[in-house]
Coordinates of C-alpha atoms and ligand atoms in Angstrom, one line a residue:
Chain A
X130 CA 37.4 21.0 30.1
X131 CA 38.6 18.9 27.3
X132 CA 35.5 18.7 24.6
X133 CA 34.5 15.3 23.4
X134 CA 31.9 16.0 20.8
X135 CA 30.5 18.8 18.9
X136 CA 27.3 20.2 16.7
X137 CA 27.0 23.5 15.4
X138 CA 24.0 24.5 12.9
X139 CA 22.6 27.7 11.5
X140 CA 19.3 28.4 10.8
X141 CA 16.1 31.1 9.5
X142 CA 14.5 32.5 12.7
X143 CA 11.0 30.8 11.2
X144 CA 8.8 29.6 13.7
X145 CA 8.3 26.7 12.1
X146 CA 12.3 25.6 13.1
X147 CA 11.3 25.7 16.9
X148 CA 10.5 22.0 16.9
X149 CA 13.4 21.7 14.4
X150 CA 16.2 23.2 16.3
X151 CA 14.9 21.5 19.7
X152 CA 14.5 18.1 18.3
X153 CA 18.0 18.3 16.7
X154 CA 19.4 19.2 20.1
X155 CA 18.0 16.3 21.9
X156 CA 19.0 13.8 19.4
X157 CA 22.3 14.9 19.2
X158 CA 22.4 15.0 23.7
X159 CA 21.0 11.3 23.1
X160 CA 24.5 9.8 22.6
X161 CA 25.2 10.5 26.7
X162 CA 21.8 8.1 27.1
X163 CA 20.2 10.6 29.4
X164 CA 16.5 10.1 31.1
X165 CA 13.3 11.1 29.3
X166 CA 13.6 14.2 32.0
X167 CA 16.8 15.3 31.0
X168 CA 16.2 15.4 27.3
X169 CA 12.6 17.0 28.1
X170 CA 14.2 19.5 30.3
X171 CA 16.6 20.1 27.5
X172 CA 14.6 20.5 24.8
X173 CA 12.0 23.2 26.8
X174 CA 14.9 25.1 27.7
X175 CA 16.2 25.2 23.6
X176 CA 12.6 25.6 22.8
X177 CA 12.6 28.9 25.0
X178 CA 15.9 30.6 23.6
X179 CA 15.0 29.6 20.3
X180 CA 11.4 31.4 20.0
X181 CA 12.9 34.3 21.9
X182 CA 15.2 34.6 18.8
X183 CA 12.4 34.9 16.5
X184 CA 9.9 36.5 18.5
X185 CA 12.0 39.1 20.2
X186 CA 15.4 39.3 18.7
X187 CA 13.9 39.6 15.0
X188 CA 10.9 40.5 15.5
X189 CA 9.3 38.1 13.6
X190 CA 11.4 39.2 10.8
X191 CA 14.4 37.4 8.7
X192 CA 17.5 36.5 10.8
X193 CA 20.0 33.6 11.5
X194 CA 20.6 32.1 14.9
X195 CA 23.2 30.0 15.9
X196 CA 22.7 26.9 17.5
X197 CA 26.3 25.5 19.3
X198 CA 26.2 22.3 21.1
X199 CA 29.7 21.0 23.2
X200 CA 29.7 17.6 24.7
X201 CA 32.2 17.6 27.7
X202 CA 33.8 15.3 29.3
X203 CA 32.1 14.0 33.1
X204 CA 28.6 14.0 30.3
X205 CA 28.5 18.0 30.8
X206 CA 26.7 19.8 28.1
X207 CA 26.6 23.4 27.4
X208 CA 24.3 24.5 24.4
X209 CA 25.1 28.2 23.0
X210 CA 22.3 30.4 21.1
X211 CA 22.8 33.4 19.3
X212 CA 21.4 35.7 17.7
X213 CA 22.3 39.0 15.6
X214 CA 19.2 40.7 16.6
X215 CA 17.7 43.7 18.8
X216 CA 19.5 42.8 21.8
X217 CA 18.5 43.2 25.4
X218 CA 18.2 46.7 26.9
X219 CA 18.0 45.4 30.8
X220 CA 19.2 41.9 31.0
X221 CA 18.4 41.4 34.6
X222 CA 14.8 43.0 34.6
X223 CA 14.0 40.4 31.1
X224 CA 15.0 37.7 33.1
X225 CA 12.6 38.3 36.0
X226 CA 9.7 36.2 36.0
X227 CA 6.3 37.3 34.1
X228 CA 8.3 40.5 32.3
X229 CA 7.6 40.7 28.7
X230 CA 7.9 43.5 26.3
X231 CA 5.7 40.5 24.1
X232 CA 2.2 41.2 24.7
X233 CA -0.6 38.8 26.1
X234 CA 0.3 35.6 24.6
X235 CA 4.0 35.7 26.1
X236 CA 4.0 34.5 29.5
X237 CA 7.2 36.3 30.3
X238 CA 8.4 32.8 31.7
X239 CA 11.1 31.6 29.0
X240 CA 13.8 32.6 31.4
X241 CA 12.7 31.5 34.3
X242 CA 11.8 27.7 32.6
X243 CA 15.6 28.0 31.1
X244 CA 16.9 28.4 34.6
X245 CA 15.2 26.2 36.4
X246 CA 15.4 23.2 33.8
X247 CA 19.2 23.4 33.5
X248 CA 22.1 23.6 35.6
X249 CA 23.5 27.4 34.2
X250 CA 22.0 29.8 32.4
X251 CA 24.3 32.8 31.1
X252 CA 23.0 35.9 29.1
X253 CA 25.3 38.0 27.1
X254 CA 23.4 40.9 25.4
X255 CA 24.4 44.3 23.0
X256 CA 22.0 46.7 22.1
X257 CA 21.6 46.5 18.4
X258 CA 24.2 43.5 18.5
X259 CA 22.1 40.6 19.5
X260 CA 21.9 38.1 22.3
X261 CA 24.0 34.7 23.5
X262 CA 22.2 32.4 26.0
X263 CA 24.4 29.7 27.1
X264 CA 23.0 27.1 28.8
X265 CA 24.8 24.7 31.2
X266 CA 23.2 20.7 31.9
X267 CA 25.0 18.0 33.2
X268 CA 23.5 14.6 32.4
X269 CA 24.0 11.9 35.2
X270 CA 24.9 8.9 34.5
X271 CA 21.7 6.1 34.6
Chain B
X289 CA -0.5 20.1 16.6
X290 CA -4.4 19.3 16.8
X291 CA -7.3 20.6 18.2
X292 CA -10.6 19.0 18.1
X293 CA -13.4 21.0 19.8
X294 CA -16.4 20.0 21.4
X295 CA -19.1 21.3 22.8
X296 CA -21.5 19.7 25.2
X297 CA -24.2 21.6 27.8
X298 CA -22.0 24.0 29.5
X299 CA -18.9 23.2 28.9
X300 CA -16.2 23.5 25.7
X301 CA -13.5 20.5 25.8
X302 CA -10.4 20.9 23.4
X303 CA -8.5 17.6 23.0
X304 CA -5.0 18.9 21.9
X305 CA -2.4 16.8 20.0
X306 CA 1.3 17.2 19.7
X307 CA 3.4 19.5 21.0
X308 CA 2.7 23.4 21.9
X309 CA 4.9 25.9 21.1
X310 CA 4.7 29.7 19.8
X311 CA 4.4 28.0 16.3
X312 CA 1.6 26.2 16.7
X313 CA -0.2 27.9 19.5
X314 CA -1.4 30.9 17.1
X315 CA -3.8 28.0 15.2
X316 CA -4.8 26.7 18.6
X317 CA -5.4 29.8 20.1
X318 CA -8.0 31.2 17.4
X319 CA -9.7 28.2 16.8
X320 CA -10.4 27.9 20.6
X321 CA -11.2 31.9 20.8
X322 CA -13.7 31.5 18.1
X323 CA -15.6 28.8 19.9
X324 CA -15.4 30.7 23.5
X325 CA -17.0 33.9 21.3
X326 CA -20.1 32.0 19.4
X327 CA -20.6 29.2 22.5
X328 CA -20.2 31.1 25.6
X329 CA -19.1 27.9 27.5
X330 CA -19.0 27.8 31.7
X331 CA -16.1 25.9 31.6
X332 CA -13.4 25.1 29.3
X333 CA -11.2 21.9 29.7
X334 CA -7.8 21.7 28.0
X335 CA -7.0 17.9 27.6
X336 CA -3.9 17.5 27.9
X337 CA -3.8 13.6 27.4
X338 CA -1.6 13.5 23.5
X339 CA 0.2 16.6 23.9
X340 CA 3.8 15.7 24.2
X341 CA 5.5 18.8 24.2
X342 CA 4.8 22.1 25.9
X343 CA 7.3 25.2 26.9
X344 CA 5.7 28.5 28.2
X345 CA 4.1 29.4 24.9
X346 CA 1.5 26.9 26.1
X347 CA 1.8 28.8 29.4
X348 CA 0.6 32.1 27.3
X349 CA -2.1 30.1 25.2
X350 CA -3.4 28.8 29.0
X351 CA -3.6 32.6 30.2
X352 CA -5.5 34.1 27.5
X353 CA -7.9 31.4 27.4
X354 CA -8.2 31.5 31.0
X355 CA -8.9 35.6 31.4
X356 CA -10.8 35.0 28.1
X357 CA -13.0 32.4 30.0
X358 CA -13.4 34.5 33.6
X359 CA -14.0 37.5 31.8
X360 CA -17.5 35.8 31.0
X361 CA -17.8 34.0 34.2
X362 CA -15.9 30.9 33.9
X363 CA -13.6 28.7 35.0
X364 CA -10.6 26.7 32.9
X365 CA -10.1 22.9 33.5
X366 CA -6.7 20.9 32.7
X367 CA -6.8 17.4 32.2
X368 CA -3.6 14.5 31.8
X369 CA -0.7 16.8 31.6
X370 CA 2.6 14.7 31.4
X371 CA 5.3 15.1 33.6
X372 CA 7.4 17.3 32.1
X373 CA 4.1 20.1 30.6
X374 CA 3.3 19.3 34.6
X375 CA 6.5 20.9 35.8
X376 CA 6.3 24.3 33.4
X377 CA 2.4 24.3 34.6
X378 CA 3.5 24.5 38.1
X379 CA 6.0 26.8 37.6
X380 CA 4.1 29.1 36.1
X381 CA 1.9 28.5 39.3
X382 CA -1.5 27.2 36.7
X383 CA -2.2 25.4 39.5
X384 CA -3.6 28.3 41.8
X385 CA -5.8 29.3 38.6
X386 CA -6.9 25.9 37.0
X387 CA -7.7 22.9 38.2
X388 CA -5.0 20.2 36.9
X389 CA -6.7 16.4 36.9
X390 CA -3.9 13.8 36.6
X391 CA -4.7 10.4 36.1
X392 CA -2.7 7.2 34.8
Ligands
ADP103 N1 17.1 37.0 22.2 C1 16.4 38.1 22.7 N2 16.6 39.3 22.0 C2 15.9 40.4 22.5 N3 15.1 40.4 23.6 C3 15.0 39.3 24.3 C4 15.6 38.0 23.8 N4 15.3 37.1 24.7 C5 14.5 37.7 25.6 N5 14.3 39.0 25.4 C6 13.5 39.9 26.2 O1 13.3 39.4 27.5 C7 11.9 39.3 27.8 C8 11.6 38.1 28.6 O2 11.8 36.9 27.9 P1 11.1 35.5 28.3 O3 11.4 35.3 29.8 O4 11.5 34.4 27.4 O5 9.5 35.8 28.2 P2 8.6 36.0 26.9 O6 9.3 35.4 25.7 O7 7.3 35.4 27.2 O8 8.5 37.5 26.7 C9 11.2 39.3 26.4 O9 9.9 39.8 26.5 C10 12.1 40.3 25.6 O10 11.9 41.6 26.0
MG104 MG1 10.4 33.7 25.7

Protein backbone atom coordinates (compact mmCIF):
# COMPACT_ATOMS: atom_id res chain seq x y z
CA UNK A 1 0.00 0.00 0.00
CA UNK A 2 1.52 3.15 -1.26
CA UNK A 3 1.40 5.92 1.72
CA UNK A 4 -0.08 9.17 0.99
CA UNK A 5 0.48 11.15 4.09
CA UNK A 6 2.23 10.96 7.25
CA UNK A 7 2.48 12.25 11.19
CA UNK A 8 4.75 11.09 13.63
CA UNK A 9 5.12 12.82 17.24
CA UNK A 10 6.78 12.03 20.55
CA UNK A 11 5.71 12.77 23.69
CA UNK A 12 5.94 12.60 28.04
CA UNK A 13 3.56 9.81 29.17
CA UNK A 14 1.74 12.74 31.39
CA UNK A 15 -1.81 12.34 31.75
CA UNK A 16 -2.40 15.54 30.94
CA UNK A 17 -1.30 14.65 26.98
CA UNK A 18 -4.29 12.17 26.72
CA UNK A 19 -6.57 14.79 25.22
CA UNK A 20 -3.36 16.15 23.53
CA UNK A 21 -2.31 13.11 21.66
CA UNK A 22 -6.02 12.14 20.76
CA UNK A 23 -7.01 15.48 19.52
CA UNK A 24 -3.83 15.72 17.37
CA UNK A 25 -4.87 12.39 15.85
CA UNK A 26 -8.22 13.39 14.77
CA UNK A 27 -7.24 16.62 13.37
CA UNK A 28 -4.65 15.26 11.43
CA UNK A 29 -7.42 12.01 10.14
CA UNK A 30 -9.68 15.24 9.38
CA UNK A 31 -8.06 15.76 5.95
CA UNK A 32 -9.98 12.33 4.63
CA UNK A 33 -13.33 14.39 5.82
CA UNK A 34 -14.56 11.42 7.79
CA UNK A 35 -18.11 11.38 9.95
CA UNK A 36 -18.24 12.74 13.50
CA UNK A 37 -18.34 8.67 14.25
CA UNK A 38 -15.34 7.96 12.59
CA UNK A 39 -13.19 10.58 14.19
CA UNK A 40 -15.08 9.75 17.70
CA UNK A 41 -14.35 6.21 17.19
CA UNK A 42 -10.84 7.20 16.44
CA UNK A 43 -10.08 9.33 19.04
CA UNK A 44 -11.58 6.73 21.99
CA UNK A 45 -9.54 4.14 20.55
CA UNK A 46 -6.01 6.65 20.74
CA UNK A 47 -7.39 7.75 23.96
CA UNK A 48 -7.33 3.97 25.23
CA UNK A 49 -3.61 3.02 23.99
CA UNK A 50 -2.50 6.25 25.08
CA UNK A 51 -3.55 6.10 28.97
CA UNK A 52 -2.41 2.46 28.88
CA UNK A 53 1.05 3.98 28.11
CA UNK A 54 1.08 6.01 31.04
CA UNK A 55 -0.87 4.06 33.37
CA UNK A 56 0.45 0.61 32.72
CA UNK A 57 3.47 0.78 30.63
CA UNK A 58 5.19 3.58 32.98
CA UNK A 59 3.53 3.25 35.72
CA UNK A 60 2.76 6.61 36.09
CA UNK A 61 6.32 7.34 35.86
CA UNK A 62 8.59 9.34 33.12
CA UNK A 63 8.54 7.78 29.56
CA UNK A 64 8.12 8.59 25.87
CA UNK A 65 5.53 7.14 23.64
CA UNK A 66 5.39 7.24 20.05
CA UNK A 67 2.51 8.28 18.26
CA UNK A 68 2.80 7.20 14.21
CA UNK A 69 0.00 8.02 11.99
CA UNK A 70 -0.01 6.60 8.00
CA UNK A 71 -2.65 7.88 5.61
CA UNK A 72 -3.09 5.19 2.78
CA UNK A 73 -4.28 5.22 -0.13
CA UNK A 74 -8.44 3.82 -0.60
CA UNK A 75 -8.60 6.61 2.89
CA UNK A 76 -7.05 3.58 5.12
CA UNK A 77 -5.47 4.71 8.23
CA UNK A 78 -3.34 2.83 10.56
CA UNK A 79 -2.15 4.68 13.84
CA UNK A 80 0.97 3.04 15.66
CA UNK A 81 1.60 3.50 19.59
CA UNK A 82 4.58 2.65 21.36
CA UNK A 83 5.88 2.51 24.20
CA UNK A 84 9.39 1.59 25.88
CA UNK A 85 7.73 0.45 29.03
CA UNK A 86 6.97 -2.74 31.24
CA UNK A 87 5.58 -4.72 28.53
CA UNK A 88 2.89 -7.26 28.51
CA UNK A 89 3.35 -10.59 30.23
CA UNK A 90 0.08 -12.43 28.57
CA UNK A 91 -1.04 -10.53 25.64
CA UNK A 92 -4.07 -12.49 25.02
CA UNK A 93 -5.43 -12.71 28.69
CA UNK A 94 -4.85 -8.41 28.84
CA UNK A 95 -6.89 -8.19 25.99
CA UNK A 96 -9.91 -10.09 27.41
CA UNK A 97 -12.58 -7.95 28.50
CA UNK A 98 -12.82 -6.64 32.23
CA UNK A 99 -8.85 -7.98 33.01
CA UNK A 100 -6.87 -5.39 34.73
CA UNK A 101 -3.72 -5.64 36.68
CA UNK A 102 -5.09 -1.63 37.37
CA UNK A 103 -7.15 -1.63 40.29
CA UNK A 104 -10.85 -0.45 40.72
CA UNK A 105 -10.90 2.56 38.68
CA UNK A 106 -9.69 0.65 35.48
CA UNK A 107 -12.51 -0.97 33.78
CA UNK A 108 -10.30 -3.48 32.03
CA UNK A 109 -12.22 -2.39 28.79
CA UNK A 110 -9.42 -0.35 26.74
CA UNK A 111 -9.00 -3.29 24.56
CA UNK A 112 -11.96 -4.31 23.97
CA UNK A 113 -13.26 -0.40 23.07
CA UNK A 114 -9.96 -0.38 20.67
CA UNK A 115 -11.26 -3.40 18.90
CA UNK A 116 -14.44 -2.84 18.48
CA UNK A 117 -14.13 1.03 17.38
CA UNK A 118 -11.60 0.19 14.63
CA UNK A 119 -11.22 -2.09 11.86
CA UNK A 120 -7.69 -3.93 13.31
CA UNK A 121 -6.18 -4.02 16.28
CA UNK A 122 -2.53 -5.61 16.54
CA UNK A 123 -0.48 -5.94 19.86
CA UNK A 124 3.14 -6.50 19.79
CA UNK A 125 4.60 -6.79 23.38
CA UNK A 126 8.41 -7.63 25.24
CA UNK A 127 8.71 -8.10 28.62
CA UNK A 128 10.82 -5.23 29.93
CA UNK A 129 10.85 -3.88 26.17
CA UNK A 130 7.55 -2.19 25.89
CA UNK A 131 4.36 -2.44 23.86
CA UNK A 132 3.18 -1.46 20.05
CA UNK A 133 -0.62 -1.30 19.39
CA UNK A 134 -1.40 -0.75 15.86
CA UNK A 135 -4.58 0.08 15.04
CA UNK A 136 -6.26 -0.34 11.57
CA UNK A 137 -9.52 2.17 10.41
CA UNK A 138 -10.70 2.70 7.15
CA UNK A 139 -12.66 5.89 6.62
CA UNK A 140 -15.46 5.60 3.96
CA UNK A 141 -16.03 7.94 1.77
CA UNK A 142 -19.31 10.43 2.68
CA UNK B 1 -13.64 18.83 32.87
CA UNK B 2 -16.47 20.11 35.44
CA UNK B 3 -18.41 18.92 37.96
CA UNK B 4 -21.08 20.77 39.68
CA UNK B 5 -22.84 18.94 42.48
CA UNK B 6 -26.12 19.19 43.89
CA UNK B 7 -28.00 17.85 46.32
CA UNK B 8 -31.75 17.84 46.60
CA UNK B 9 -34.03 15.31 49.03
CA UNK B 10 -32.70 12.06 48.24
CA UNK B 11 -30.92 12.27 45.53
CA UNK B 12 -27.08 13.72 44.45
CA UNK B 13 -27.06 15.07 40.59
CA UNK B 14 -23.48 15.74 39.13
CA UNK B 15 -23.73 17.83 35.86
CA UNK B 16 -20.33 16.91 34.22
CA UNK B 17 -18.65 19.09 31.52
CA UNK B 18 -16.03 18.16 28.97
CA UNK B 19 -14.63 15.23 28.21
CA UNK B 20 -13.71 12.13 30.71
CA UNK B 21 -10.69 10.50 30.59
CA UNK B 22 -8.12 8.90 33.24
CA UNK B 23 -6.82 12.62 33.53
CA UNK B 24 -9.59 14.17 34.63
CA UNK B 25 -11.62 11.51 36.21
CA UNK B 26 -9.30 11.37 39.48
CA UNK B 27 -10.95 15.26 40.24
CA UNK B 28 -14.27 13.95 39.31
CA UNK B 29 -14.18 10.97 41.12
CA UNK B 30 -13.22 12.52 44.74
CA UNK B 31 -15.22 15.34 44.50
CA UNK B 32 -18.27 13.04 43.76
CA UNK B 33 -16.95 10.38 46.59
CA UNK B 34 -16.80 13.15 49.15
CA UNK B 35 -20.42 14.17 48.58
CA UNK B 36 -21.67 10.27 48.53
CA UNK B 37 -19.69 10.02 52.13
CA UNK B 38 -21.21 13.34 54.01
CA UNK B 39 -24.88 13.14 52.00
CA UNK B 40 -25.67 9.63 51.88
CA UNK B 41 -27.84 10.12 48.70
CA UNK B 42 -30.60 7.26 47.36
CA UNK B 43 -29.75 7.93 44.02
CA UNK B 44 -27.07 9.47 42.14
CA UNK B 45 -27.58 10.90 38.52
CA UNK B 46 -24.63 11.42 36.26
CA UNK B 47 -25.70 14.07 33.57
CA UNK B 48 -24.23 13.38 30.88
CA UNK B 49 -25.79 16.33 28.72
CA UNK B 50 -22.02 18.61 28.07
CA UNK B 51 -19.72 15.88 28.26
CA UNK B 52 -18.31 15.41 24.89
CA UNK B 53 -15.82 12.96 25.32
CA UNK B 54 -15.67 9.68 27.22
CA UNK B 55 -13.42 6.33 26.75
CA UNK B 56 -13.55 3.60 29.43
CA UNK B 57 -11.86 5.65 32.14
CA UNK B 58 -15.41 7.08 32.43
CA UNK B 59 -16.49 3.43 32.28
CA UNK B 60 -14.17 2.95 35.74
CA UNK B 61 -15.38 6.42 37.27
CA UNK B 62 -19.26 4.91 36.47
CA UNK B 63 -18.26 1.55 38.45
CA UNK B 64 -16.88 2.85 41.53
CA UNK B 65 -19.58 5.35 41.96
CA UNK B 66 -22.03 2.82 41.18
CA UNK B 67 -20.68 -0.07 43.90
CA UNK B 68 -19.89 3.07 46.01
CA UNK B 69 -23.74 3.97 45.74
CA UNK B 70 -25.26 0.16 46.18
CA UNK B 71 -23.02 -0.45 48.83
CA UNK B 72 -25.33 1.99 50.85
CA UNK B 73 -28.47 1.00 49.19
CA UNK B 74 -28.70 2.91 46.11
CA UNK B 75 -29.14 3.07 42.71
CA UNK B 76 -27.02 5.20 39.82
CA UNK B 77 -28.93 7.16 37.16
CA UNK B 78 -27.43 8.35 33.61
CA UNK B 79 -28.87 11.11 31.92
CA UNK B 80 -28.18 12.58 27.85
CA UNK B 81 -25.21 10.56 26.98
CA UNK B 82 -24.15 11.31 23.26
CA UNK B 83 -23.78 8.86 20.81
CA UNK B 84 -20.54 7.99 20.85
CA UNK B 85 -20.11 7.92 25.40
CA UNK B 86 -23.60 5.83 24.39
CA UNK B 87 -21.71 3.17 22.43
CA UNK B 88 -18.66 2.65 25.21
CA UNK B 89 -21.70 2.63 27.89
CA UNK B 90 -23.23 -0.21 26.24
CA UNK B 91 -20.35 -1.94 25.63
CA UNK B 92 -19.38 -1.98 28.84
CA UNK B 93 -23.04 -3.36 29.38
CA UNK B 94 -23.92 0.15 31.99
CA UNK B 95 -27.07 -0.45 30.76
CA UNK B 96 -27.94 -3.72 32.81
CA UNK B 97 -26.68 -1.68 35.94
CA UNK B 98 -27.87 2.05 35.35
CA UNK B 99 -30.61 3.38 33.98
CA UNK B 100 -29.48 5.49 30.78
CA UNK B 101 -32.37 8.44 29.90
CA UNK B 102 -31.79 9.78 26.41
CA UNK B 103 -33.53 12.56 25.23
CA UNK B 104 -33.08 15.15 22.24
N1 LIG C 1 1.09 -0.49 27.04
C1 LIG C 1 0.95 -1.42 28.01
N2 LIG C 1 2.03 -1.80 28.76
C2 LIG C 1 1.90 -2.73 29.74
N3 LIG C 1 0.73 -3.33 30.07
C3 LIG C 1 -0.37 -3.01 29.36
C4 LIG C 1 -0.32 -2.03 28.30
N4 LIG C 1 -1.57 -1.92 27.79
C5 LIG C 1 -2.34 -2.78 28.47
N5 LIG C 1 -1.64 -3.44 29.43
C6 LIG C 1 -2.17 -4.50 30.34
O1 LIG C 1 -3.41 -4.96 29.82
C7 LIG C 1 -4.45 -4.80 30.80
C8 LIG C 1 -5.77 -4.49 30.12
O2 LIG C 1 -5.75 -3.22 29.47
P1 LIG C 1 -7.12 -2.46 29.15
O3 LIG C 1 -8.00 -3.40 28.40
O4 LIG C 1 -6.81 -1.17 28.52
O5 LIG C 1 -7.79 -2.23 30.59
P2 LIG C 1 -7.36 -1.23 31.78
O6 LIG C 1 -6.51 -0.13 31.21
O7 LIG C 1 -8.66 -0.72 32.30
O8 LIG C 1 -6.62 -2.07 32.78
C9 LIG C 1 -3.94 -3.71 31.72
O9 LIG C 1 -4.53 -3.75 33.00
C10 LIG C 1 -2.44 -4.00 31.75
O10 LIG C 1 -2.16 -5.06 32.64
MG1 LIG D 1 -6.73 0.77 29.43
Amino acid sequence: MKTINKFKMQLCAKSTNESFARASVGAFIAQLDPTIEEISDIKTAVSEAVTNCIVHAYKEQNGDIYITVKIFENNKVKIIIRDKGCGIVDIKKAMEPLYTTGGSERAGLGFAVMESFTDKLRVISKVGKGTTVTLFKEIKSK
Amino acid sequence: MECKLNMTDDTLTAELDGEIDHHTAKNVREQIDLEIDTQTPKTLILDFSDITFMDSSGIGLIMGRYKKIKSIGGKVKIKNPSPNTYRVLKLAGMDRLAKIEREE
